[in-house]
mmCIF file of C-alpha atoms in Angstrom:
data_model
loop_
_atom_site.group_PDB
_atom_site.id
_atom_site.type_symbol
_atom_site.label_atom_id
_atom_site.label_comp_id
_atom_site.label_asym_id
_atom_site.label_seq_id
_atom_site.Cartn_x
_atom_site.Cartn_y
_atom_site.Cartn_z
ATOM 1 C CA UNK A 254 0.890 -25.028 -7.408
ATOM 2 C CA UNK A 255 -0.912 -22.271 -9.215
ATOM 3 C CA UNK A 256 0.833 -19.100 -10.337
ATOM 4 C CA UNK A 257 -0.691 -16.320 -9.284
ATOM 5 C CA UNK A 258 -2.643 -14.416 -12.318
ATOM 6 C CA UNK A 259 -3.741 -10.590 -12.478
ATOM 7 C CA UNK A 260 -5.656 -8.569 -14.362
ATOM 8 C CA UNK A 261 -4.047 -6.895 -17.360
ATOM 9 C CA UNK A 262 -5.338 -3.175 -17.285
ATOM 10 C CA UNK A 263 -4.677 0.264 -19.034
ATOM 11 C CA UNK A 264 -3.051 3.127 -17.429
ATOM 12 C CA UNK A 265 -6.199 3.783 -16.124
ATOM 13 C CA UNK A 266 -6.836 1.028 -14.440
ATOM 14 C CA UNK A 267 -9.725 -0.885 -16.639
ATOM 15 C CA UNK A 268 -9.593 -4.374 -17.258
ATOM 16 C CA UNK A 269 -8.380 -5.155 -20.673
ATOM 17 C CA UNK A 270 -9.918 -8.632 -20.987
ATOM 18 C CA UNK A 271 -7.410 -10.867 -20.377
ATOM 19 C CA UNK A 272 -4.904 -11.882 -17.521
ATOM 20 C CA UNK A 273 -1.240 -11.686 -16.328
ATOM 21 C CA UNK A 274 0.772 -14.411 -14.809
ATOM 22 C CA UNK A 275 3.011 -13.618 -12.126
ATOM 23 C CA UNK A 276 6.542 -13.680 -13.469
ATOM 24 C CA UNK A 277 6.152 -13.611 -16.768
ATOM 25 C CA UNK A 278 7.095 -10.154 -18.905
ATOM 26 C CA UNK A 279 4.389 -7.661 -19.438
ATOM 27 C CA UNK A 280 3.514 -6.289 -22.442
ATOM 28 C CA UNK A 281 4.045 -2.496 -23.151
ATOM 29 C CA UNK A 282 1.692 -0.578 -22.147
ATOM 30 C CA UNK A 283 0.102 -2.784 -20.252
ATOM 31 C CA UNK A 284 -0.436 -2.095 -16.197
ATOM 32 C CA UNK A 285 -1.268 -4.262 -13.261
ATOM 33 C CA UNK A 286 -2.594 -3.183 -9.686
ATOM 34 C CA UNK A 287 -1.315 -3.034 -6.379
ATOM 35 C CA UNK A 288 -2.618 -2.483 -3.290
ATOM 36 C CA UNK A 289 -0.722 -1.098 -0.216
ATOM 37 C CA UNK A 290 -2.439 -0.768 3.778
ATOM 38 C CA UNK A 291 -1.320 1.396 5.903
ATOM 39 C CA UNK A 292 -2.646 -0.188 9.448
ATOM 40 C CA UNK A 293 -2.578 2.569 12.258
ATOM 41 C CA UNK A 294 -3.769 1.900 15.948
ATOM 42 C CA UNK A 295 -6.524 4.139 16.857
ATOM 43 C CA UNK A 296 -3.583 5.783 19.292
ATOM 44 C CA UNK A 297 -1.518 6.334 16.149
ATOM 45 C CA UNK A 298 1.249 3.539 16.718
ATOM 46 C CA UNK A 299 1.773 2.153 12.860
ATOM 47 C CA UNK A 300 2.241 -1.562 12.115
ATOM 48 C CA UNK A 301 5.183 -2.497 9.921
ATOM 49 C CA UNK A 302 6.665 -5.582 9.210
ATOM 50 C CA UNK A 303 9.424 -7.229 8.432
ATOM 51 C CA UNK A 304 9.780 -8.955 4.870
ATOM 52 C CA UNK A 305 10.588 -12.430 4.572
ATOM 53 C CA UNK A 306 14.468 -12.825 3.921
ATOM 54 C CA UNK A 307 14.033 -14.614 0.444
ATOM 55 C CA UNK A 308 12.000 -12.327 -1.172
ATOM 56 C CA UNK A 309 13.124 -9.309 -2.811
ATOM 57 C CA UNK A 310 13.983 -6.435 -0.624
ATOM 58 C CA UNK A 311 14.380 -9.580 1.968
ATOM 59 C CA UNK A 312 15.049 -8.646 5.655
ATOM 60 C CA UNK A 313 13.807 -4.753 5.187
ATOM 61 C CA UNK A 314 10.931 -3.458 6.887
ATOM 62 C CA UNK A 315 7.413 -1.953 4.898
ATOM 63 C CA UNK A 316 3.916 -1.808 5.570
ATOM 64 C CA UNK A 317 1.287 -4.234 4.492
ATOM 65 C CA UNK A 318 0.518 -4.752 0.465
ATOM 66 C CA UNK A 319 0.956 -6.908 -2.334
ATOM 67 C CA UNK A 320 -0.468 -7.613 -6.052
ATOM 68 C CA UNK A 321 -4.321 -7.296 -6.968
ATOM 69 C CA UNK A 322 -5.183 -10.815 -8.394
ATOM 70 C CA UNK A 323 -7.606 -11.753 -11.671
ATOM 71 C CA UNK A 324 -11.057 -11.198 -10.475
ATOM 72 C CA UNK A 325 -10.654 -8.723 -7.679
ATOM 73 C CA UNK A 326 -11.281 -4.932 -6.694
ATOM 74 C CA UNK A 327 -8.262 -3.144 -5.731
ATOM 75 C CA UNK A 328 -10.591 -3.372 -2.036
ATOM 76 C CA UNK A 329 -10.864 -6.939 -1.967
ATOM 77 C CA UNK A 330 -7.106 -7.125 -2.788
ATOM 78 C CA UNK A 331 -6.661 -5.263 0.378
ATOM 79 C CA UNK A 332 -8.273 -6.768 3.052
ATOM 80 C CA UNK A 333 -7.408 -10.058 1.438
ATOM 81 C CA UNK A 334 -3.590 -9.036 1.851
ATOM 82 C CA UNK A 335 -4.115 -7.338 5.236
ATOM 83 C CA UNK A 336 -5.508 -10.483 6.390
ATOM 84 C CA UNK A 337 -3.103 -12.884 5.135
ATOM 85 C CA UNK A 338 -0.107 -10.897 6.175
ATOM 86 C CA UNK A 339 -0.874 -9.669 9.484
ATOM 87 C CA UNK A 340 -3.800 -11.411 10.651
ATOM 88 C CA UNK A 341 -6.238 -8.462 10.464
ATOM 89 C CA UNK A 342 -9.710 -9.084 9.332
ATOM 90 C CA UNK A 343 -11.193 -5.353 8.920
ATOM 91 C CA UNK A 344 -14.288 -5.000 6.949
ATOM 92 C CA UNK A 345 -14.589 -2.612 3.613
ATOM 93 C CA UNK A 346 -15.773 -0.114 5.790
ATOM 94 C CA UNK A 347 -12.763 -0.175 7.824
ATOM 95 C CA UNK A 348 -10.555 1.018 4.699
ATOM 96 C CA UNK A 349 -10.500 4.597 3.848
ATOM 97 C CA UNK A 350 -8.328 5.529 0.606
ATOM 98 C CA UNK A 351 -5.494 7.370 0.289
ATOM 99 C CA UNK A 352 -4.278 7.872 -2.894
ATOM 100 C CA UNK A 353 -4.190 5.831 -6.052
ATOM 101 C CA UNK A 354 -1.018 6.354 -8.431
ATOM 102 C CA UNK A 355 0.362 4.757 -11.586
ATOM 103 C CA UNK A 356 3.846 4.289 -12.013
ATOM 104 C CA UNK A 357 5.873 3.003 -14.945
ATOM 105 C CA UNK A 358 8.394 0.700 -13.704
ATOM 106 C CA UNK A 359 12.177 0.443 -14.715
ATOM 107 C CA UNK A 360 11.449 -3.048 -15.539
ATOM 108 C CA UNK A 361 8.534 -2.190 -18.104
ATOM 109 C CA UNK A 362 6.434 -3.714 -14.989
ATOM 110 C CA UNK A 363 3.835 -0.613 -14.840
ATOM 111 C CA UNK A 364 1.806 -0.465 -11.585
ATOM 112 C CA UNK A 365 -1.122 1.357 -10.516
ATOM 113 C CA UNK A 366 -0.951 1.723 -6.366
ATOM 114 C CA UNK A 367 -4.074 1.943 -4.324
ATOM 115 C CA UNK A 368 -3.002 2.565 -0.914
ATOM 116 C CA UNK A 369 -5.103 2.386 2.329
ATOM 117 C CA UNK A 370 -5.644 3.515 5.421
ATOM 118 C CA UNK A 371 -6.771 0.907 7.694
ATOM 119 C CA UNK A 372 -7.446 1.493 11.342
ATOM 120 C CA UNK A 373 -7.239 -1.441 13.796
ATOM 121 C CA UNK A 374 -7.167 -2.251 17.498
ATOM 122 C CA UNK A 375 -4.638 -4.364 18.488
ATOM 123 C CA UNK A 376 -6.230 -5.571 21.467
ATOM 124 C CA UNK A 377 -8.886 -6.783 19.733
ATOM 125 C CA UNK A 378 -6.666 -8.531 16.930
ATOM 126 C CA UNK A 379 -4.299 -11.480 17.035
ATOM 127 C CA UNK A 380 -1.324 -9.865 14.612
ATOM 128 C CA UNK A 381 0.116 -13.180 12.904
ATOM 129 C CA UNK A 382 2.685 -13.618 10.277
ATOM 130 C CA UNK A 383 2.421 -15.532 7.347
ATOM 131 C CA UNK A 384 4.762 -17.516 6.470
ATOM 132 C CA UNK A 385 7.138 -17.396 3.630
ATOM 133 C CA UNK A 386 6.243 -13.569 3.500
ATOM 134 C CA UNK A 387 7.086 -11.755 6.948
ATOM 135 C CA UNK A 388 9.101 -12.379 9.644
ATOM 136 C CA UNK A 389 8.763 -9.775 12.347
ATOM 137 C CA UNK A 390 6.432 -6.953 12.918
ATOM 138 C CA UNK A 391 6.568 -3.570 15.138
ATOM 139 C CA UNK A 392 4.173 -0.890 16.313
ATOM 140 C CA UNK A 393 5.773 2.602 16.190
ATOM 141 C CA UNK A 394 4.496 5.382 17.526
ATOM 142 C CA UNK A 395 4.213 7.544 14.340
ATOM 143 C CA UNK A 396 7.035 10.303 15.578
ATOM 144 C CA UNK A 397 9.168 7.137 15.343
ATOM 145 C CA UNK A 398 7.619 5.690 12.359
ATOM 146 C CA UNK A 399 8.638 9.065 10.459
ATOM 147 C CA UNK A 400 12.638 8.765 11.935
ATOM 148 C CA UNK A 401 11.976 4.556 10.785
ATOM 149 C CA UNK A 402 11.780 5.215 7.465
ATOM 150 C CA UNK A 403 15.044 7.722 6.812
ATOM 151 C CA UNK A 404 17.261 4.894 8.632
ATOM 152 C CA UNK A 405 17.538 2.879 5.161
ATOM 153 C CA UNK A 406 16.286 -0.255 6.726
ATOM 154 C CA UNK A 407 12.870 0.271 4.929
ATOM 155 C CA UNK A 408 11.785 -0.860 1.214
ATOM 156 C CA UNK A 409 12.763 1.931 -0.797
ATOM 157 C CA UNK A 410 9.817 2.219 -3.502
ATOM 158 C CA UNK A 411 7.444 1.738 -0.161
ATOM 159 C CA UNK A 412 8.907 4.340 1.893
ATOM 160 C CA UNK A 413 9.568 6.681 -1.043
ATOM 161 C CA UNK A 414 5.724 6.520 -1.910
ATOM 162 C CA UNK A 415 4.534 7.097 1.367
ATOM 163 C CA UNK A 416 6.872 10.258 1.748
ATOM 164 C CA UNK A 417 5.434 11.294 -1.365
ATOM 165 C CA UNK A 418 2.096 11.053 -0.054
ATOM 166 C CA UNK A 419 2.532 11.780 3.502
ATOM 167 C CA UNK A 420 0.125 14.788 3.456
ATOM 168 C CA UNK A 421 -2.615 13.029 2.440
ATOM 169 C CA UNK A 422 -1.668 9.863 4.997
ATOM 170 C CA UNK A 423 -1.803 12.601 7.762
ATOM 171 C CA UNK A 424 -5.054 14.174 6.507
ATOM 172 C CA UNK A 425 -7.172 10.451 7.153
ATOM 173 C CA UNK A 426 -5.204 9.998 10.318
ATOM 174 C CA UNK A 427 -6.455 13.348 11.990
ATOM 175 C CA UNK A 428 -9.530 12.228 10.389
ATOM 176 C CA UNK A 429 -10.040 8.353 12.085
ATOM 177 C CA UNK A 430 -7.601 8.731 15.281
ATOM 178 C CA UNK A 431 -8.036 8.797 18.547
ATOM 179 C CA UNK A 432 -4.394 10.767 19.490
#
């Protein structure tokens, strides 16, 4: 199999010409991008699911995201991970952005967020898991949602990032929802 490759960037996000390979150390100074999608009913209910026991942060609960991989916009890296985790096809249009944030990790793995708001029926989609990755998925209504997250059986870094950015995930949602 392939390992998954990314493109090496500056703290700004441009590309710096050459790629990253999934597991192996990153040089300092040297970022990669991540996208994260918030997917929100037009009624407000928020889609979270359930990470795959064997991966890190196995068993706790998060919204939708993963790595940006060589070639792609921190868009296409979106809907391509909103698709293959949960079954949503949305178009580009569908996508309104929320924030975009870099953050040096512990590890000396720096990462750039994009985040998303994506807003979906669910009577017109089929949610399905993929495999390897999720195991479970919930719609809260976003009351709950908001008690979810303080009960510890989130991600951390995911939780603590949308906390940190909660204004500005409330701000779209009055925007695009239907409450």
């Amino acid at each position: 199999m392939a390992k998954e490759m990314y493109d090496a960037c500056d703290q700004a996000g441009n590309p710096l010409g050459y790629a990253l390979v999934r597991g192996d150390p990153i040089p300092e100074g040297v970022w990669h991008l991540v996208v994260e999608v918030f997917s929100v009913t037009a009624g407000g209910r928020v889609l979270v699911t359930r990470r795959h026991p064997d991966k890190s942060w196995g068993g706790y609960w998060e919204y939708t995201g993963g790595s940006v991989v060589k070639g792609e916009t921190p868009l296409q890296g979106a809907l391509r991970e909103l698709r293959e985790e949960t079954g949503i096809t949305a178009a580009a249009e569908d996508l309104h952005p929320v924030y975009v944030e870099a953050r040096p990790g512990i590890d000396g793995y720096n990462t750039i967020y994009h985040s998303f708001l994506a807003v979906f029926d669910p009577e017109a989609q089929t949610i399905r898991l993929q495999e390897g990755e999720t195991v479970d998925y919930r719609l809260l209504p976003y009351g709950d949602f908001l008690q979810f997250i303080l009960t510890g059986q989130c991600a951390t870094p995911i939780c603590s990032r949308f906390l940190d950015h909660q204004a500005a995930f409330e701000q779209l949602m009055a925007e695009y929802l239907h409450q």
